[in-house]
GROMACS .gro file of C-alpha atoms in nm:
model
  449
    1MET     CA    1   1.545   2.508  -1.935
    2PHE     CA    2   1.434   2.287  -1.646
    3GLU     CA    3   1.683   2.031  -1.525
    4LEU     CA    4   1.400   1.797  -1.430
    5GLY     CA    5   1.040   1.776  -1.546
    6ILE     CA    6   0.815   1.544  -1.348
    7ILE     CA    7   0.482   1.417  -1.475
    8GLY     CA    8   0.265   1.310  -1.184
    9ALA     CA    9   0.264   1.449  -0.830
   10GLY     CA   10   0.211   1.130  -0.633
   11PRO     CA   11   0.464   0.992  -0.380
   12ALA     CA   12   0.727   0.935  -0.652
   13GLY     CA   13   0.677   1.273  -0.817
   14TYR     CA   14   0.643   1.510  -0.525
   15VAL     CA   15   0.922   1.348  -0.323
   16ALA     CA   16   1.157   1.365  -0.623
   17ALA     CA   17   1.056   1.728  -0.679
   18GLU     CA   18   1.118   1.819  -0.317
   19ARG     CA   19   1.456   1.645  -0.303
   20ALA     CA   20   1.570   1.794  -0.635
   21GLY     CA   21   1.449   2.143  -0.551
   22HIS     CA   22   1.617   2.126  -0.211
   23LYS     CA   23   1.948   2.052  -0.385
   24GLY     CA   24   1.910   2.353  -0.610
   25MET     CA   25   1.784   2.189  -0.928
   26LYS     CA   26   1.535   2.378  -1.143
   27VAL     CA   27   1.223   2.157  -1.135
   28VAL     CA   28   0.877   2.165  -1.288
   29LEU     CA   29   0.607   1.931  -1.155
   30PHE     CA   30   0.299   1.857  -1.366
   31GLU     CA   31  -0.021   1.729  -1.204
   32LYS     CA   32  -0.361   1.711  -1.369
   33LYS     CA   33  -0.562   1.659  -1.048
   34SER     CA   34  -0.432   1.714  -0.695
   35LEU     CA   35  -0.090   1.705  -0.535
   36GLY     CA   36  -0.033   1.375  -0.357
   37GLY     CA   37  -0.166   1.151  -0.633
   38VAL     CA   38  -0.378   0.843  -0.568
   39CYS     CA   39  -0.208   0.769  -0.236
   40LEU     CA   40  -0.305   1.092  -0.068
   41ASN     CA   41  -0.635   1.161  -0.243
   42GLU     CA   42  -0.784   0.819  -0.319
   43GLY     CA   43  -0.581   0.559  -0.133
   44CYS     CA   44  -0.334   0.539   0.155
   45VAL     CA   45  -0.425   0.844   0.360
   46PRO     CA   46  -0.807   0.859   0.335
   47THR     CA   47  -0.843   0.485   0.396
   48LYS     CA   48  -0.617   0.497   0.702
   49THR     CA   49  -0.815   0.791   0.835
   50LEU     CA   50  -1.136   0.590   0.802
   51LEU     CA   51  -0.977   0.282   0.956
   52TYR     CA   52  -0.862   0.479   1.257
   53SER     CA   53  -1.217   0.600   1.320
   54ALA     CA   54  -1.334   0.239   1.297
   55LYS     CA   55  -1.061   0.130   1.539
   56ILE     CA   56  -1.175   0.391   1.794
   57PHE     CA   57  -1.531   0.266   1.755
   58ASP     CA   58  -1.411  -0.092   1.809
   59TYR     CA   59  -1.240   0.015   2.132
   60ALA     CA   60  -1.554   0.198   2.244
   61LYS     CA   61  -1.769  -0.110   2.186
   62ASN     CA   62  -1.524  -0.327   2.380
   63GLY     CA   63  -1.431  -0.071   2.643
   64GLU     CA   64  -1.544  -0.286   2.934
   65LYS     CA   65  -1.254  -0.522   2.868
   66TYR     CA   66  -1.027  -0.231   2.960
   67GLY     CA   67  -1.239  -0.117   3.254
   68ILE     CA   68  -1.397   0.164   3.054
   69LYS     CA   69  -1.772   0.149   3.007
   70VAL     CA   70  -1.919   0.329   2.705
   71ASP     CA   71  -2.296   0.308   2.699
   72ASN     CA   72  -2.463   0.300   2.357
   73ALA     CA   73  -2.144   0.360   2.161
   74ALA     CA   74  -2.234   0.505   1.822
   75TYR     CA   75  -2.070   0.660   1.520
   76ASP     CA   76  -2.154   0.957   1.299
   77PHE     CA   77  -2.075   0.846   0.944
   78LEU     CA   78  -2.100   1.197   0.802
   79LYS     CA   79  -1.842   1.325   1.051
   80ILE     CA   80  -1.614   1.027   0.980
   81MET     CA   81  -1.618   1.114   0.611
   82GLN     CA   82  -1.579   1.485   0.677
   83ARG     CA   83  -1.273   1.420   0.891
   84LYS     CA   84  -1.127   1.208   0.611
   85ASP     CA   85  -1.169   1.500   0.372
   86LYS     CA   86  -1.018   1.743   0.624
   87VAL     CA   87  -0.708   1.524   0.668
   88VAL     CA   88  -0.659   1.493   0.292
   89LYS     CA   89  -0.702   1.869   0.238
   90LYS     CA   90  -0.451   1.948   0.512
   91LEU     CA   91  -0.186   1.714   0.372
   92VAL     CA   92  -0.236   1.830   0.012
   93ALA     CA   93  -0.178   2.185   0.134
   94GLY     CA   94   0.133   2.064   0.314
   95ILE     CA   95   0.279   1.923  -0.007
   96GLY     CA   96   0.205   2.250  -0.182
   97ALA     CA   97   0.395   2.434   0.089
   98LYS     CA   98   0.691   2.198   0.049
   99MET     CA   99   0.699   2.258  -0.325
  100LYS     CA  100   0.698   2.633  -0.272
  101ALA     CA  101   0.967   2.615  -0.005
  102ASN     CA  102   1.192   2.418  -0.241
  103HIS     CA  103   1.124   2.645  -0.541
  104VAL     CA  104   0.946   2.377  -0.746
  105GLU     CA  105   0.723   2.515  -1.020
  106VAL     CA  106   0.390   2.333  -0.995
  107VAL     CA  107   0.175   2.327  -1.308
  108THR     CA  108  -0.184   2.207  -1.289
  109GLY     CA  109  -0.309   2.042  -1.606
  110THR     CA  110  -0.249   1.754  -1.843
  111ALA     CA  111   0.114   1.746  -1.954
  112ILE     CA  112   0.173   1.623  -2.310
  113ILE     CA  113   0.519   1.507  -2.416
  114GLN     CA  114   0.622   1.629  -2.760
  115GLU     CA  115   0.884   1.491  -2.997
  116PRO     CA  116   1.216   1.475  -2.808
  117LYS     CA  117   1.486   1.725  -2.907
  118LYS     CA  118   1.860   1.664  -2.925
  119ASP     CA  119   1.940   1.772  -2.569
  120HIS     CA  120   1.600   1.795  -2.400
  121ILE     CA  121   1.234   1.696  -2.407
  122LEU     CA  122   0.955   1.941  -2.478
  123VAL     CA  123   0.641   1.918  -2.266
  124VAL     CA  124   0.327   2.122  -2.336
  125CYS     CA  125   0.075   2.187  -2.059
  126GLU     CA  126  -0.223   2.420  -2.083
  127GLY     CA  127  -0.080   2.571  -2.400
  128LYS     CA  128   0.258   2.659  -2.250
  129GLU     CA  129   0.590   2.499  -2.345
  130TYR     CA  130   0.835   2.357  -2.091
  131HIS     CA  131   1.183   2.247  -2.197
  132CYS     CA  132   1.316   1.970  -1.971
  133ARG     CA  133   1.665   1.826  -1.980
  134ASN     CA  134   1.542   1.514  -1.796
  135ILE     CA  135   1.196   1.368  -1.751
  136LEU     CA  136   1.062   1.157  -1.464
  137ILE     CA  137   0.741   0.971  -1.548
  138ALA     CA  138   0.543   0.915  -1.228
  139THR     CA  139   0.189   0.883  -1.361
  140GLY     CA  140   0.093   0.605  -1.121
  141SER     CA  141  -0.180   0.348  -1.164
  142GLU     CA  142  -0.556   0.312  -1.179
  143ALA     CA  143  -0.800   0.046  -1.071
  144PHE     CA  144  -0.815  -0.256  -1.300
  145VAL     CA  145  -1.171  -0.347  -1.392
  146PRO     CA  146  -1.204  -0.710  -1.502
  147PRO     CA  147  -1.424  -0.809  -1.799
  148ILE     CA  148  -1.707  -0.960  -1.595
  149LYS     CA  149  -2.047  -0.997  -1.757
  150GLY     CA  150  -2.287  -0.728  -1.634
  151LEU     CA  151  -2.023  -0.540  -1.433
  152GLU     CA  152  -2.015  -0.235  -1.657
  153ASN     CA  153  -2.381  -0.157  -1.588
  154SER     CA  154  -2.385  -0.259  -1.221
  155GLY     CA  155  -2.299   0.073  -1.062
  156PHE     CA  156  -1.993  -0.081  -0.896
  157MET     CA  157  -1.735   0.116  -0.701
  158THR     CA  158  -1.355   0.112  -0.704
  159ASN     CA  159  -1.133   0.255  -0.431
  160ARG     CA  160  -1.206   0.601  -0.573
  161GLU     CA  161  -1.586   0.592  -0.561
  162ILE     CA  162  -1.621   0.414  -0.227
  163LEU     CA  163  -1.429   0.693  -0.058
  164GLN     CA  164  -1.716   0.924  -0.153
  165ILE     CA  165  -1.997   0.691  -0.041
  166ASP     CA  166  -2.265   0.874   0.159
  167HIS     CA  167  -2.409   0.578   0.349
  168VAL     CA  168  -2.313   0.261   0.534
  169PRO     CA  169  -2.420  -0.041   0.326
  170GLN     CA  170  -2.621  -0.313   0.495
  171VAL     CA  171  -2.454  -0.571   0.272
  172LEU     CA  172  -2.131  -0.500   0.084
  173ASN     CA  173  -2.001  -0.742  -0.177
  174ILE     CA  174  -1.628  -0.711  -0.251
  175ILE     CA  175  -1.467  -0.875  -0.553
  176GLY     CA  176  -1.103  -0.925  -0.460
  177GLY     CA  177  -0.948  -1.024  -0.129
  178GLY     CA  178  -0.629  -0.819  -0.158
  179VAL     CA  179  -0.512  -0.535   0.064
  180ILE     CA  180  -0.759  -0.275  -0.068
  181GLY     CA  181  -1.054  -0.509  -0.039
  182MET     CA  182  -0.964  -0.621   0.312
  183GLU     CA  183  -0.908  -0.268   0.442
  184PHE     CA  184  -1.253  -0.157   0.327
  185ALA     CA  185  -1.398  -0.484   0.458
  186SER     CA  186  -1.243  -0.414   0.799
  187PHE     CA  187  -1.376  -0.058   0.804
  188PHE     CA  188  -1.734  -0.137   0.712
  189THR     CA  189  -1.750  -0.452   0.926
  190SER     CA  190  -1.662  -0.240   1.229
  191LEU     CA  191  -1.957  -0.015   1.142
  192GLY     CA  192  -2.196  -0.311   1.125
  193THR     CA  193  -2.202  -0.390   0.752
  194LYS     CA  194  -2.233  -0.751   0.641
  195VAL     CA  195  -1.936  -0.805   0.410
  196ASN     CA  196  -1.886  -1.081   0.153
  197ILE     CA  197  -1.543  -1.135  -0.007
  198PHE     CA  198  -1.498  -1.317  -0.341
  199GLU     CA  199  -1.142  -1.428  -0.410
  200MET     CA  200  -1.012  -1.643  -0.698
  201LEU     CA  201  -0.709  -1.770  -0.503
  202PRO     CA  202  -0.708  -2.029  -0.222
  203GLU     CA  203  -0.635  -1.757   0.035
  204ILE     CA  204  -0.682  -1.384   0.077
  205LEU     CA  205  -0.399  -1.127   0.082
  206ASN     CA  206  -0.181  -1.275  -0.189
  207GLY     CA  207   0.184  -1.196  -0.115
  208VAL     CA  208   0.132  -1.183   0.261
  209ASP     CA  209   0.277  -1.472   0.461
  210SER     CA  210   0.011  -1.742   0.416
  211GLU     CA  211   0.006  -1.839   0.783
  212LEU     CA  212  -0.069  -1.483   0.888
  213ALA     CA  213  -0.326  -1.443   0.609
  214GLU     CA  214  -0.511  -1.749   0.738
  215ILE     CA  215  -0.498  -1.625   1.097
  216TYR     CA  216  -0.638  -1.290   0.988
  217ARG     CA  217  -0.914  -1.445   0.775
  218LYS     CA  218  -1.032  -1.662   1.064
  219GLU     CA  219  -1.033  -1.360   1.293
  220MET     CA  220  -1.246  -1.170   1.041
  221GLU     CA  221  -1.483  -1.464   1.009
  222LYS     CA  222  -1.549  -1.427   1.381
  223LYS     CA  223  -1.653  -1.068   1.310
  224GLY     CA  224  -1.903  -1.182   1.048
  225ILE     CA  225  -1.720  -1.150   0.716
  226SER     CA  226  -1.798  -1.431   0.470
  227PHE     CA  227  -1.515  -1.547   0.246
  228TYR     CA  228  -1.571  -1.728  -0.083
  229LEU     CA  229  -1.226  -1.857  -0.176
  230ASN     CA  230  -1.132  -2.033  -0.499
  231SER     CA  231  -1.424  -1.846  -0.650
  232LYS     CA  232  -1.446  -1.716  -1.004
  233VAL     CA  233  -1.697  -1.435  -1.048
  234VAL     CA  234  -1.873  -1.496  -1.380
  235GLU     CA  235  -2.149  -1.238  -1.374
  236VAL     CA  236  -2.283  -0.940  -1.185
  237LYS     CA  237  -2.656  -0.870  -1.173
  238GLY     CA  238  -2.691  -0.526  -1.019
  239LYS     CA  239  -2.513  -0.575  -0.686
  240GLU     CA  240  -2.566  -0.953  -0.690
  241VAL     CA  241  -2.248  -1.152  -0.751
  242VAL     CA  242  -2.269  -1.479  -0.945
  243PHE     CA  243  -1.966  -1.704  -0.901
  244GLU     CA  244  -1.837  -2.055  -0.960
  245GLN     CA  245  -1.692  -2.250  -0.670
  246ASP     CA  246  -1.615  -2.622  -0.652
  247GLY     CA  247  -1.789  -2.675  -0.986
  248LYS     CA  248  -2.111  -2.515  -0.867
  249THR     CA  249  -2.264  -2.181  -0.963
  250GLN     CA  250  -2.385  -1.970  -0.672
  251SER     CA  251  -2.489  -1.611  -0.612
  252VAL     CA  252  -2.486  -1.367  -0.322
  253LYS     CA  253  -2.696  -1.050  -0.313
  254GLY     CA  254  -2.574  -0.717  -0.179
  255ASP     CA  255  -2.662  -0.350  -0.152
  256ASP     CA  256  -2.329  -0.219  -0.283
  257LEU     CA  257  -2.041  -0.363  -0.482
  258LEU     CA  258  -1.669  -0.286  -0.456
  259VAL     CA  259  -1.427  -0.413  -0.721
  260SER     CA  260  -1.068  -0.434  -0.599
  261VAL     CA  261  -0.883  -0.693  -0.806
  262GLY     CA  262  -0.565  -0.498  -0.869
  263ARG     CA  263  -0.429  -0.192  -1.045
  264LYS     CA  264  -0.275  -0.115  -1.383
  265PRO     CA  265  -0.011   0.144  -1.482
  266VAL     CA  266  -0.125   0.472  -1.640
  267THR     CA  267   0.079   0.493  -1.961
  268THR     CA  268  -0.153   0.673  -2.201
  269GLY     CA  269  -0.281   1.026  -2.244
  270PHE     CA  270   0.047   1.214  -2.201
  271GLY     CA  271   0.248   1.131  -2.514
  272LEU     CA  272   0.466   0.852  -2.378
  273GLU     CA  273   0.463   0.678  -2.716
  274LYS     CA  274   0.668   0.963  -2.865
  275LEU     CA  275   0.971   0.879  -2.652
  276GLY     CA  276   1.027   0.519  -2.764
  277VAL     CA  277   1.038   0.395  -2.406
  278GLU     CA  278   1.064   0.016  -2.369
  279MET     CA  279   0.758  -0.145  -2.212
  280VAL     CA  280   0.700  -0.479  -2.038
  281LYS     CA  281   0.343  -0.609  -2.001
  282GLY     CA  282   0.198  -0.261  -2.022
  283ALA     CA  283   0.444  -0.106  -1.777
  284ILE     CA  284   0.760   0.100  -1.822
  285LYS     CA  285   1.082  -0.098  -1.798
  286ILE     CA  286   1.354   0.053  -1.578
  287ASP     CA  287   1.703  -0.036  -1.460
  288SER     CA  288   1.838  -0.024  -1.104
  289THR     CA  289   1.865   0.355  -1.122
  290CYS     CA  290   1.503   0.386  -1.240
  291ARG     CA  291   1.622   0.495  -1.584
  292THR     CA  292   1.446   0.373  -1.896
  293ASN     CA  293   1.617   0.275  -2.222
  294ILE     CA  294   1.616   0.647  -2.308
  295PRO     CA  295   1.910   0.809  -2.121
  296ASN     CA  296   1.728   1.119  -1.997
  297VAL     CA  297   1.393   0.952  -1.923
  298TYR     CA  298   1.323   0.795  -1.584
  299ALA     CA  299   1.019   0.624  -1.433
  300ALA     CA  300   0.917   0.567  -1.072
  301GLY     CA  301   0.615   0.445  -0.881
  302ASP     CA  302   0.326   0.230  -1.000
  303VAL     CA  303   0.385   0.310  -1.368
  304LYS     CA  304   0.668   0.054  -1.370
  305GLY     CA  305   0.418  -0.225  -1.287
  306PHE     CA  306   0.560  -0.383  -0.971
  307SER     CA  307   0.596  -0.300  -0.600
  308LEU     CA  308   0.292  -0.076  -0.621
  309LEU     CA  309   0.350   0.093  -0.286
  310ALA     CA  310   0.378   0.461  -0.196
  311HIS     CA  311   0.698   0.415   0.003
  312THR     CA  312   0.857   0.225  -0.285
  313ALA     CA  313   0.765   0.512  -0.516
  314SER     CA  314   0.914   0.773  -0.283
  315ARG     CA  315   1.245   0.589  -0.257
  316GLU     CA  316   1.256   0.545  -0.636
  317GLY     CA  317   1.208   0.919  -0.674
  318GLU     CA  318   1.505   0.975  -0.445
  319VAL     CA  319   1.718   0.731  -0.645
  320VAL     CA  320   1.643   0.924  -0.964
  321VAL     CA  321   1.740   1.258  -0.812
  322ASN     CA  322   2.056   1.122  -0.651
  323ASN     CA  323   2.181   0.989  -0.982
  324LEU     CA  324   2.100   1.313  -1.160
  325LEU     CA  325   2.306   1.494  -0.898
  326GLY     CA  326   2.602   1.264  -0.955
  327ARG     CA  327   2.555   1.050  -0.647
  328LYS     CA  328   2.557   0.683  -0.741
  329ASP     CA  329   2.246   0.517  -0.601
  330VAL     CA  330   2.048   0.207  -0.689
  331MET     CA  331   1.701   0.087  -0.601
  332ARG     CA  332   1.681  -0.232  -0.397
  333TYR     CA  333   1.357  -0.421  -0.344
  334ASN     CA  334   1.466  -0.685  -0.092
  335ALA     CA  335   1.356  -0.489   0.215
  336ILE     CA  336   1.033  -0.318   0.107
  337PRO     CA  337   0.775  -0.344   0.388
  338GLY     CA  338   0.413  -0.432   0.326
  339VAL     CA  339   0.134  -0.337   0.566
  340VAL     CA  340  -0.237  -0.415   0.584
  341TYR     CA  341  -0.389  -0.145   0.804
  342THR     CA  342  -0.684  -0.345   0.925
  343ASN     CA  343  -0.772  -0.422   1.287
  344PRO     CA  344  -0.557  -0.617   1.366
  345GLU     CA  345  -0.274  -0.491   1.146
  346ILE     CA  346  -0.051  -0.717   0.940
  347SER     CA  347   0.307  -0.617   0.855
  348GLY     CA  348   0.587  -0.796   0.679
  349VAL     CA  349   0.922  -0.746   0.509
  350GLY     CA  350   1.166  -0.972   0.329
  351LEU     CA  351   1.102  -1.330   0.228
  352THR     CA  352   0.793  -1.527   0.322
  353GLU     CA  353   0.817  -1.902   0.366
  354GLU     CA  354   0.657  -1.950   0.026
  355GLU     CA  355   0.913  -1.724  -0.143
  356ALA     CA  356   1.208  -1.886   0.032
  357LYS     CA  357   1.095  -2.231  -0.079
  358LYS     CA  358   1.036  -2.112  -0.434
  359LYS     CA  359   1.388  -1.964  -0.451
  360GLY     CA  360   1.545  -2.271  -0.293
  361ILE     CA  361   1.679  -2.073   0.002
  362GLY     CA  362   1.737  -2.272   0.319
  363TYR     CA  363   1.582  -2.114   0.627
  364LYS     CA  364   1.480  -2.161   0.988
  365ILE     CA  365   1.172  -2.019   1.157
  366ALA     CA  366   1.099  -1.884   1.503
  367LYS     CA  367   0.749  -1.777   1.611
  368LEU     CA  368   0.608  -1.620   1.925
  369PRO     CA  369   0.266  -1.484   2.017
  370MET     CA  370   0.267  -1.106   2.054
  371THR     CA  371   0.162  -1.165   2.415
  372TYR     CA  372   0.528  -1.233   2.497
  373ALA     CA  373   0.563  -0.852   2.492
  374GLY     CA  374   0.429  -0.698   2.812
  375ARG     CA  375   0.319  -0.378   2.639
  376PHE     CA  376   0.108  -0.578   2.395
  377VAL     CA  377  -0.070  -0.756   2.682
  378ALA     CA  378  -0.129  -0.421   2.853
  379GLU     CA  379  -0.294  -0.272   2.545
  380ASN     CA  380  -0.465  -0.562   2.367
  381GLU     CA  381  -0.756  -0.763   2.502
  382LEU     CA  382  -0.908  -0.884   2.178
  383PHE     CA  383  -0.633  -1.067   1.990
  384ASN     CA  384  -0.308  -1.251   2.072
  385GLY     CA  385  -0.113  -1.176   1.753
  386LEU     CA  386   0.200  -1.344   1.620
  387CYS     CA  387   0.558  -1.256   1.526
  388LYS     CA  388   0.736  -1.480   1.277
  389VAL     CA  389   1.104  -1.452   1.182
  390LEU     CA  390   1.289  -1.634   0.903
  391VAL     CA  391   1.669  -1.661   0.911
  392GLY     CA  392   1.913  -1.831   0.675
  393ASP     CA  393   2.005  -2.180   0.793
  394LYS     CA  394   2.376  -2.132   0.718
  395TYR     CA  395   2.467  -1.778   0.829
  396ASN     CA  396   2.168  -1.698   1.054
  397GLU     CA  397   2.104  -1.379   0.855
  398ILE     CA  398   1.756  -1.230   0.886
  399LEU     CA  399   1.556  -1.310   0.574
  400GLY     CA  400   1.203  -1.208   0.665
  401VAL     CA  401   0.988  -1.077   0.949
  402HIS     CA  402   0.609  -1.103   0.954
  403MET     CA  403   0.372  -0.983   1.225
  404ILE     CA  404   0.000  -0.971   1.291
  405GLY     CA  405  -0.119  -0.752   1.574
  406ASN     CA  406  -0.127  -0.382   1.664
  407PRO     CA  407   0.079  -0.170   1.618
  408SER     CA  408   0.298  -0.379   1.388
  409SER     CA  409   0.292  -0.110   1.118
  410GLU     CA  410   0.494   0.116   1.349
  411MET     CA  411   0.747  -0.158   1.426
  412ILE     CA  412   0.825  -0.315   1.091
  413TYR     CA  413   1.083  -0.053   0.993
  414GLY     CA  414   1.325  -0.209   1.242
  415ALA     CA  415   1.304  -0.537   1.056
  416CYS     CA  416   1.353  -0.349   0.727
  417MET     CA  417   1.678  -0.207   0.860
  418ALA     CA  418   1.793  -0.548   0.980
  419ILE     CA  419   1.740  -0.701   0.636
  420GLU     CA  420   1.882  -0.402   0.447
  421MET     CA  421   2.197  -0.412   0.663
  422GLU     CA  422   2.223  -0.792   0.632
  423MET     CA  423   2.213  -0.838   1.008
  424ARG     CA  424   2.242  -1.179   1.171
  425VAL     CA  425   2.069  -1.319   1.477
  426LYS     CA  426   2.376  -1.235   1.685
  427ASP     CA  427   2.365  -0.871   1.572
  428MET     CA  428   2.001  -0.832   1.675
  429GLU     CA  429   2.060  -0.997   2.011
  430GLU     CA  430   2.308  -0.721   2.096
  431ILE     CA  431   2.065  -0.436   2.029
  432VAL     CA  432   1.887  -0.282   2.329
  433PHE     CA  433   1.511  -0.237   2.283
  434PRO     CA  434   1.310  -0.002   2.509
  435HIS     CA  435   1.094  -0.174   2.770
  436PRO     CA  436   0.802  -0.207   2.777
  437THR     CA  437   0.728  -0.180   2.405
  438VAL     CA  438   0.553  -0.410   2.164
  439SER     CA  439   0.866  -0.394   1.946
  440GLU     CA  440   1.043  -0.616   2.199
  441ILE     CA  441   0.861  -0.909   2.043
  442PHE     CA  442   1.109  -0.892   1.754
  443LYS     CA  443   1.405  -0.946   1.987
  444GLU     CA  444   1.221  -1.208   2.193
  445THR     CA  445   1.149  -1.404   1.879
  446ILE     CA  446   1.512  -1.372   1.766
  447PHE     CA  447   1.624  -1.530   2.097
  448SER     CA  448   1.414  -1.834   2.010
  449PHE     CA  449   1.671  -1.949   1.755
   0.00000   0.00000   0.00000
């Protein structure tokens, strides 16, 4: 009898397996493809590897601004893609080693849940039976493909297929101006591709602070990306996108087409329906401990339908294990960071202005260009950046922090801690930051209140 059976070895599944195994629980982890899930194999890690190569190329092209002259800077696309594959392979192997070190039984194949028993759940995989006292469903999500006329026969790509592309498109059309779309737009623009973005909303990067999203969009327009906002794509003809904007029908031709309009939970193909788990809008409903309406069935990660982020999934996996071990723990979503790993990067945590207004929360704002941090000036010649902090107007507690500029992704965790610990302006003012670092911009902005 396994104390915990986990279906899906993405960030929720493998982290839960590692934590549980480390604490001595008997764990079985089912994965039908590769350890690491979408994040490691088709998302977070390979895209960031590509983006880093693009960033190096950007620096090479603009080296003279730093006193470094690089004549005829060029890239080798095949080597860029090969390095991406090497990084993924190395990290997948690393997860495998962690599972072995923590005595987790890893089973490769499609796990099928059978009728639940009185005190456990039976799972069959590759013809073998596994009896699990508790089940964690961590099956993740997949790309949502909208019902657009002609799309099915267009040869379009999602995040999965574009990671295997063997050429650099001359013109890339991207339907969807969210994080995935913008990261691929940033990568290919750096390599010289003409990119067109089609977005239904008034601004790109829905959920990101709107002021920062606008700043980023204008910066990308300087690099040659064309944005078609408030646009409804009505048809696809090969790689040509037909859309309606301001009451007019237009079209833009391209060589390749990426569809990145969102993701949907994977809830079929493994017998979920046999458990009687409560669903909400196609996703699994959970409580604050990540437990479903069935006492010994838990869910974590994208399958629950919100906060579709790898780090959210990992923390949810930890919450599940802690509760199974008798340690009371709950999942909180008020300090989950969001990062767009483009060049420049965008990072944020907590409330945006739009969210604060919608919730009726009174707030004050302080903003400073990133150039107030000496380290940022020393290392950035191409973009000024911005740090924006929201605090409550009554208690001066930190409500939200939003930054655009490199390397904000490596700094945002400090803001996460401040919000999680309910810190006030006064508390942050008393913390000593190392100098010179770009992170000092957070404290400098705080002193603006």
